[in-house]
CSV table of C-alpha atoms and ligand atoms in Angstrom, one decimal:
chain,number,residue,atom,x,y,z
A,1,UNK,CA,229.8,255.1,-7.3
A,2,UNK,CA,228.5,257.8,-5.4
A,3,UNK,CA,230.2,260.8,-4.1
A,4,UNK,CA,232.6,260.3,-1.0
A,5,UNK,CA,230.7,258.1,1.0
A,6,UNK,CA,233.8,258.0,2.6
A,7,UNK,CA,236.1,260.3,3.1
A,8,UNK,CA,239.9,258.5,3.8
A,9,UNK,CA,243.4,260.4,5.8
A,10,UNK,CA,246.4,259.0,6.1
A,11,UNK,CA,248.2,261.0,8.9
A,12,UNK,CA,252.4,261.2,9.2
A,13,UNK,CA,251.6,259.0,12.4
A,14,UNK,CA,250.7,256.3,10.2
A,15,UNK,CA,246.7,256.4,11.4
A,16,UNK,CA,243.8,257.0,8.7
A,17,UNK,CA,240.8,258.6,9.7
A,18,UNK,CA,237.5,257.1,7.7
A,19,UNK,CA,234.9,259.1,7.9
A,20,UNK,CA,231.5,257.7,7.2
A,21,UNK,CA,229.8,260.1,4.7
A,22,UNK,CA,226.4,258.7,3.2
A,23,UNK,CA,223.4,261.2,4.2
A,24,UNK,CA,221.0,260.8,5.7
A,25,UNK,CA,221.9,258.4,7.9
A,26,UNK,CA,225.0,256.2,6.2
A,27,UNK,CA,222.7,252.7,5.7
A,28,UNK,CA,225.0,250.5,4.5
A,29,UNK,CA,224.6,250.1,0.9
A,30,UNK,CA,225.7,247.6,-1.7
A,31,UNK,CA,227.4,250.6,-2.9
A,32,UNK,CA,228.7,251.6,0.7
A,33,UNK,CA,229.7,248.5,1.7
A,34,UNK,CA,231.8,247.9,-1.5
A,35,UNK,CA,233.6,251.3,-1.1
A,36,UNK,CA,234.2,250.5,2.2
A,37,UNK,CA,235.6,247.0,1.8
A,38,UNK,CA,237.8,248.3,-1.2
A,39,UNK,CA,239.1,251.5,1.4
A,40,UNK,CA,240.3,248.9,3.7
A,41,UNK,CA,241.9,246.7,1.3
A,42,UNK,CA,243.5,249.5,0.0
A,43,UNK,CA,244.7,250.6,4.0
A,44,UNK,CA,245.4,247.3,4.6
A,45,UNK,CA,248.2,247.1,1.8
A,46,UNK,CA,249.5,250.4,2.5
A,47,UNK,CA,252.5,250.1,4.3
A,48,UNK,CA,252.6,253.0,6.0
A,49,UNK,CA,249.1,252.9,7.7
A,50,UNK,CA,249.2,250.7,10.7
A,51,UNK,CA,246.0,251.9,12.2
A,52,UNK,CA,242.2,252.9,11.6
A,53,UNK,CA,240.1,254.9,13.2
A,54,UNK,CA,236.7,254.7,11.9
A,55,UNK,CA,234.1,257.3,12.8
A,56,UNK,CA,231.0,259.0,10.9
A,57,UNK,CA,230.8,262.4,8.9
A,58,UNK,CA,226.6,263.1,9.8
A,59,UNK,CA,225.8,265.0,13.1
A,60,UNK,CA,224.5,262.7,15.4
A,61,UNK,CA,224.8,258.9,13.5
A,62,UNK,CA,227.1,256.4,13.1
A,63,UNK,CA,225.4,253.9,10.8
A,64,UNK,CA,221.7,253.3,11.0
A,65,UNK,CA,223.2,249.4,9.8
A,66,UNK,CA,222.0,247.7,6.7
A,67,UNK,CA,220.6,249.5,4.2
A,68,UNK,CA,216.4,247.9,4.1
A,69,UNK,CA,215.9,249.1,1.0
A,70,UNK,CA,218.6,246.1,0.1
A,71,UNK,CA,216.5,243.3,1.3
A,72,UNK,CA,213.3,244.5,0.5
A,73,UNK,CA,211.6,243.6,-2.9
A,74,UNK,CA,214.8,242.6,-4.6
A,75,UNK,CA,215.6,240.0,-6.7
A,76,UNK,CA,217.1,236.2,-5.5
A,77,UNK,CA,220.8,237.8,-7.7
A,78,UNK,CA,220.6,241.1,-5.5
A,79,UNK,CA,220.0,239.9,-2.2
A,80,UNK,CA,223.3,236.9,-3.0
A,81,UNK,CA,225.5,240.1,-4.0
A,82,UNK,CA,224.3,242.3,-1.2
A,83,UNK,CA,224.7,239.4,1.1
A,84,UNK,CA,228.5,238.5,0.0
A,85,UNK,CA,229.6,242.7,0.3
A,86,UNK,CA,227.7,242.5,4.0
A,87,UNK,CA,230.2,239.5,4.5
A,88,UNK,CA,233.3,241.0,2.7
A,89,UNK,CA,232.9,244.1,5.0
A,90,UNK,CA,233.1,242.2,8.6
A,91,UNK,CA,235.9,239.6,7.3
A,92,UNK,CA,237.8,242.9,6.0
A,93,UNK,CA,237.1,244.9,9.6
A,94,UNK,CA,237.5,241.8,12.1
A,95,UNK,CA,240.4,240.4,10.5
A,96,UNK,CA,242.1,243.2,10.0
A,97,UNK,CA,245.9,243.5,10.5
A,98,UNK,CA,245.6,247.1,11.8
A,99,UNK,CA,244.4,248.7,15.0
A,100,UNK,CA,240.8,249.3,14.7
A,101,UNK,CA,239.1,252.4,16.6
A,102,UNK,CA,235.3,253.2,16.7
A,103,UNK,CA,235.0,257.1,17.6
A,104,UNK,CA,231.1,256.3,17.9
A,105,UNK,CA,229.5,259.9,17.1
A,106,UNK,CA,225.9,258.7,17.0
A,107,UNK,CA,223.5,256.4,17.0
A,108,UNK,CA,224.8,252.9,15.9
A,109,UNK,CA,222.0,250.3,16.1
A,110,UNK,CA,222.5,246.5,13.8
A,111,UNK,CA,224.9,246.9,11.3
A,112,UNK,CA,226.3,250.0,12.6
A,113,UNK,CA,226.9,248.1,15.9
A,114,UNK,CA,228.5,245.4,14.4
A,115,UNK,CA,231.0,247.6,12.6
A,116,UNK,CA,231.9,249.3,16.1
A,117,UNK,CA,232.3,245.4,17.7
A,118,UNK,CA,234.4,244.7,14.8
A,119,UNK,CA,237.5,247.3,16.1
A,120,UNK,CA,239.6,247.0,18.6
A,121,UNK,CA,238.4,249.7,20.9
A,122,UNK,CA,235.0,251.3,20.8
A,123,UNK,CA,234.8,255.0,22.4
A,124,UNK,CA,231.7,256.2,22.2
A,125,UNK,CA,229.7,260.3,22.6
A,126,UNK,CA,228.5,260.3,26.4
A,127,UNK,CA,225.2,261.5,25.2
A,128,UNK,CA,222.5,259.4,26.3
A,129,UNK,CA,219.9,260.0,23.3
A,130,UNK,CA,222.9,258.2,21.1
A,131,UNK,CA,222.4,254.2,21.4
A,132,UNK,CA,224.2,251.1,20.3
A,133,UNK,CA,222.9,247.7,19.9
A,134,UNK,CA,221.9,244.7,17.7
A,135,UNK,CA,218.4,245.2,17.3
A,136,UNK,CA,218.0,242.7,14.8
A,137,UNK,CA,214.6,241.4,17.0
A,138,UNK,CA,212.6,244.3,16.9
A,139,UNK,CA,212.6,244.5,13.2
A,140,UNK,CA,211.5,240.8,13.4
A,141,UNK,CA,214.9,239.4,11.7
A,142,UNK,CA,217.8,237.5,13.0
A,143,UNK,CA,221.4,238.7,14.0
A,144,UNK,CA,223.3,236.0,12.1
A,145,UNK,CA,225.9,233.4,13.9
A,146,UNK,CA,228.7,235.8,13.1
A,147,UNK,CA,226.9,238.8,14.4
A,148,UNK,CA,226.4,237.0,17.2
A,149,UNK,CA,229.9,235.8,17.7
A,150,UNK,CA,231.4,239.2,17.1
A,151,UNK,CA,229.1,240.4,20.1
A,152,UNK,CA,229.6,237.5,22.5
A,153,UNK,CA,233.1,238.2,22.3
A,154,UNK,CA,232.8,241.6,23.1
A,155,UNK,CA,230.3,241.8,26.1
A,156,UNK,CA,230.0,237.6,27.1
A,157,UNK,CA,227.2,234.9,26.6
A,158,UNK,CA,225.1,236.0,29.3
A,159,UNK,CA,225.0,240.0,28.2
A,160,UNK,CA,224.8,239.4,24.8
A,161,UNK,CA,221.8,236.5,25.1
A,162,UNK,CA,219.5,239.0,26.9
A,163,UNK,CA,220.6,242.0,24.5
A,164,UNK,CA,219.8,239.7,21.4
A,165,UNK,CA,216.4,238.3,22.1
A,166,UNK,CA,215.2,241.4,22.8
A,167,UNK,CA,216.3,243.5,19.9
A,168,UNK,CA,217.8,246.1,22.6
A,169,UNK,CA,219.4,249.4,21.6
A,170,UNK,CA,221.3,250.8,24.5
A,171,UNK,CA,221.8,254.5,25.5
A,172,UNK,CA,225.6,255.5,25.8
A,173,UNK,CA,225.7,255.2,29.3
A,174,UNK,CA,224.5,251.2,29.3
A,175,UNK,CA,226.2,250.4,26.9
A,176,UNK,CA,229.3,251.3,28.7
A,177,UNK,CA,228.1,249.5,32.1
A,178,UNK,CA,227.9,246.3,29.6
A,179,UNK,CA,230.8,246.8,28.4
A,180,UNK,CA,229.6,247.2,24.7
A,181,UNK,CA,231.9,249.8,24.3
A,182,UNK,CA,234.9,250.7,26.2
A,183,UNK,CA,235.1,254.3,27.2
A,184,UNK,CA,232.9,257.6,26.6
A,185,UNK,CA,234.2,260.9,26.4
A,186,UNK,CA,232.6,264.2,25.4
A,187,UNK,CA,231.4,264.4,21.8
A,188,UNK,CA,234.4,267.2,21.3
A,189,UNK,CA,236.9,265.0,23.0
A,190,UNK,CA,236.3,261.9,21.0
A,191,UNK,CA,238.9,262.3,18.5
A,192,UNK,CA,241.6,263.1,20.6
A,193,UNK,CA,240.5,260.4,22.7
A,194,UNK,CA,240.8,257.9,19.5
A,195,UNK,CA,243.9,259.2,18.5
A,196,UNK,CA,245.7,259.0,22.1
A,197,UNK,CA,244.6,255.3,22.7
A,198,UNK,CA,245.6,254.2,18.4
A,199,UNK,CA,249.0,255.7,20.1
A,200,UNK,CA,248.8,253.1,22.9
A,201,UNK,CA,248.0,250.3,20.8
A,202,UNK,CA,250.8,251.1,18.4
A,203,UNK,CA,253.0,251.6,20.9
A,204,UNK,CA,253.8,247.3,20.6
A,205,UNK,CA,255.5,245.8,17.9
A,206,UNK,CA,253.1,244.9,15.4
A,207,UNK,CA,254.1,241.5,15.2
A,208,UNK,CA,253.2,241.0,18.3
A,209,UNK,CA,249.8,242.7,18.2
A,210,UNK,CA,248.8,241.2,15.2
A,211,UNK,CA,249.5,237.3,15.7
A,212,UNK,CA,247.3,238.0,19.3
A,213,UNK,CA,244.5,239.6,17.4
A,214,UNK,CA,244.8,236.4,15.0
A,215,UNK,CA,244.7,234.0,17.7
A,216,UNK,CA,241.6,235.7,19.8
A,217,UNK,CA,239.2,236.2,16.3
A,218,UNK,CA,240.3,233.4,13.9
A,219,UNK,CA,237.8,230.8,15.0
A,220,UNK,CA,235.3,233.4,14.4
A,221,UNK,CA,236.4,234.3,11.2
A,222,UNK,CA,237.1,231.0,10.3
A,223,UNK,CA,233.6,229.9,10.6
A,224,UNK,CA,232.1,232.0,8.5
A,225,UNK,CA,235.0,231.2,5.6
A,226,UNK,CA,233.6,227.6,6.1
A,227,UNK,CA,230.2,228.4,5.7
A,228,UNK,CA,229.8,231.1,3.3
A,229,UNK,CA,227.6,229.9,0.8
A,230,UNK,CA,225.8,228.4,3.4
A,231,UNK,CA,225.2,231.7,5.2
A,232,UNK,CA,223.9,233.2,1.9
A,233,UNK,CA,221.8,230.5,1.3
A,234,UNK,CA,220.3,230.9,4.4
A,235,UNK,CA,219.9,234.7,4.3
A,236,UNK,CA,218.4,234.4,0.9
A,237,UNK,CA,216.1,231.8,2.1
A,238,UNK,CA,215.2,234.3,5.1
A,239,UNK,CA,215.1,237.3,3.3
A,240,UNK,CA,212.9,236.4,0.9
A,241,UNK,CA,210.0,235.3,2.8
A,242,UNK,CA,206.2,237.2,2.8
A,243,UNK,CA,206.6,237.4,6.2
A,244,UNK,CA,209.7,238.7,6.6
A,245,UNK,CA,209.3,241.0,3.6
A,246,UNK,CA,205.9,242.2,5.4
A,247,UNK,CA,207.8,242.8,8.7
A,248,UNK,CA,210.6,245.3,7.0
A,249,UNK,CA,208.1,247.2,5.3
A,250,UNK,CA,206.5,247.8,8.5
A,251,UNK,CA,209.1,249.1,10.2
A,252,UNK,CA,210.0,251.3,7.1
A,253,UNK,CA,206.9,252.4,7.8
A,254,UNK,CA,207.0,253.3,11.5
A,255,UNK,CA,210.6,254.7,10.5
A,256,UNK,CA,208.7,257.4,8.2
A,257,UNK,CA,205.7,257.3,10.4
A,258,UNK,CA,208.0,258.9,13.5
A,259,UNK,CA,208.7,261.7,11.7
A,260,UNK,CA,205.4,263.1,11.0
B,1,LIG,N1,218.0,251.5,5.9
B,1,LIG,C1,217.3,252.3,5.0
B,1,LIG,N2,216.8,253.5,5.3
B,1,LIG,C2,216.9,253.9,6.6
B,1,LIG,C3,217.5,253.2,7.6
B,1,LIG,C4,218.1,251.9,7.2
B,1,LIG,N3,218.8,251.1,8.1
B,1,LIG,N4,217.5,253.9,8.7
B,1,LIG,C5,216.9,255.0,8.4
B,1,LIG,N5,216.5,255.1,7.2
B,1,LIG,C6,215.8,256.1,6.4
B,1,LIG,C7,214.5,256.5,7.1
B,1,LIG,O1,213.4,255.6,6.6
B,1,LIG,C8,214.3,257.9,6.6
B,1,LIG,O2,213.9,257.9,5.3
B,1,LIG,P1,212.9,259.1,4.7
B,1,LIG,O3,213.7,260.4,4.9
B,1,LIG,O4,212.8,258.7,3.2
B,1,LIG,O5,211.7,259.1,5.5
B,1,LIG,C9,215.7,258.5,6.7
B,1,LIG,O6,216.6,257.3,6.6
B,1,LIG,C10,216.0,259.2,8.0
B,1,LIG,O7,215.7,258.4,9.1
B,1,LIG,P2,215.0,259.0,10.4
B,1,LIG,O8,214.1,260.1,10.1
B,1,LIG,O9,214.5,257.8,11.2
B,1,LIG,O10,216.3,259.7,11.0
B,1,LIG,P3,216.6,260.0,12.6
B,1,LIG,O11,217.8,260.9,12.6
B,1,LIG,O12,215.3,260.4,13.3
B,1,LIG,O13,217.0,258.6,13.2
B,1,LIG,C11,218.1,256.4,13.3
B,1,LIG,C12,218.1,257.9,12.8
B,1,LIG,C13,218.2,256.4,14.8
B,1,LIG,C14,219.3,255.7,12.6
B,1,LIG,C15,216.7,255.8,12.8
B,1,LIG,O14,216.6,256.1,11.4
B,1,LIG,C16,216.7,254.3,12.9
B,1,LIG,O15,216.5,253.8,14.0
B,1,LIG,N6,216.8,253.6,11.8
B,1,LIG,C17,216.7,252.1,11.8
B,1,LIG,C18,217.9,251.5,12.2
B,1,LIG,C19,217.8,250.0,12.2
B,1,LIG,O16,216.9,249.4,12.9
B,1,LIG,N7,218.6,249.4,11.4
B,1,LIG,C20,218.6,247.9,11.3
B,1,LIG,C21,219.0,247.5,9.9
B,1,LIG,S1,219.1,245.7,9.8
B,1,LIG,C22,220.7,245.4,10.1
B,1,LIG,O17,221.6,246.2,10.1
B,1,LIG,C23,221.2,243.9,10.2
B,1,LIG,C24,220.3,243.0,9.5
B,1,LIG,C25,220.9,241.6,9.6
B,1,LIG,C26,220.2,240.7,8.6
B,1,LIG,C27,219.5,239.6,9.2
B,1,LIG,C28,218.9,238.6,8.2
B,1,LIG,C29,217.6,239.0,7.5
């Protein structure tokens, strides 16, 4: 496994601080993805962490989402295992028992997003060149149903039907007007900003807290337990089109094509 992708604190306050750390722009890996899932379980079971805040090592990104290099070219075995950790990571992160807080440093389009909708409260760097979204469209793929979920709950059907269908990233400042995330603060601030609202959420019993957060997410979650191997099939089936295959190389391309 490689080097820190993640670096993990457990402060006296009973917060951890996870620090995404995968240059150059922490895609989520098989690799990533499984040493995430595995730093949760292990927070999760620790008694004396009651809250996350999640937030990213690299200047000016959160995640850049799923790792394309994982669905491009790979075999029908990869793409089920790839698939499964992409699944592991959200029922980890939505269901979790502790209070979840984005600190949203970056840029955070697709899978990046979805890891920001997945926490309790996202705070987000009022820079406007720093955007947030499920872009899923542009690339000429599909947000799946739980994607989907995770963001209607967040922002409402109307919001998140117009954001979807057109593959929109939106600049800090929208996505606060939309609600996507809940606050922005200067990029020096956001910690402290993270760390004094975990305080307010853990302010109430836990007990409390937790069998609310059950009842307002378990449908969601529950859906995707139901149709798991389903949802792989279908990726799989997806994925592995020449058209969809054609379509993620060329946006690798324009990705490398920017640049020069
Ligand atoms: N996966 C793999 N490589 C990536 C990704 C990615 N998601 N994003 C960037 N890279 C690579 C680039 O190709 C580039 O590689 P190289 O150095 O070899 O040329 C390197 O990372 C650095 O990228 P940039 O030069 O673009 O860095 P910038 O700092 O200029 O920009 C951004 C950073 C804003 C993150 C930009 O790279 C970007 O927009 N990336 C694409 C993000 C994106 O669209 N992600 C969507 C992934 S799909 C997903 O998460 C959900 C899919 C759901 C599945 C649906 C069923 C099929």
């Amino acid at each position: 496994m490689a080097a820190a992708t993640l670096a993990r604190r457990i402060g006296r306050s009973g917060v951890a601080v996870m620090k995404f750390k995968s240059p150059p722009v922490n895609s989520l890996s098989l690799e990533f993805l499984t040493e995430f899932s595995i730093s949760l379980e292990k927070l999760e079971n620790n008694r004396a962490c009651r809250g996350v805040i999640i937030t990213s090592a690299l200047p000016k990104i959160f995640s850049s989402g799923l790792d394309i290099t994982e669905m491009c070219g790979k075999s029908i075995e990869h793409y089920t295992e790839f698939w499964r950790a992409v699944q592991e990571m959200w029922l980890r992160l939505y269901g979790s028992n502790m209070v979840t807080v984005a600190a949203v440093n970056g840029s955070s389009p697709a899978g990046g997003c979805l890891i920001a909708l997945s926490c309790d409260y996202r705070i987000m760097a009022e820079n406007p060149k720093f955007s947030i979204g499920l872009n899923e469209a542009q690339l000429g793929i599909v947000a799946p149903f739980w994607f989907k979920d995770t963001f209607v709950n967040v922002v409402g059907h109307r919001i998140a039907e117009r954001s979807l269908q057109l593959g929109s990233l939106h600049p800090a400042p929208e996505a606060h007007k939309l609600g996507l995330v809940d606050e922005l603060v200067p990029e020096e601030k956001l910690m402290e900003k993270a760390a004094a609202v975990m305080a307010q959420w853990l302010a109430l019993p836990d007990h409390a807290r937790q069998l609310t957060k059950t009842m307002m997410r378990k449908a969601v979650l529950d859906r995707l337990v139901a149709h798991r191997e389903e949802d792989i099939k279908n990726f799989i089936s997806f994925v592995s089109k020449e058209s969809i295959q054609k379509s993620l190389r060329m946006y690798m391309e324009m990705l490398k094509k920017k640049k020069s």
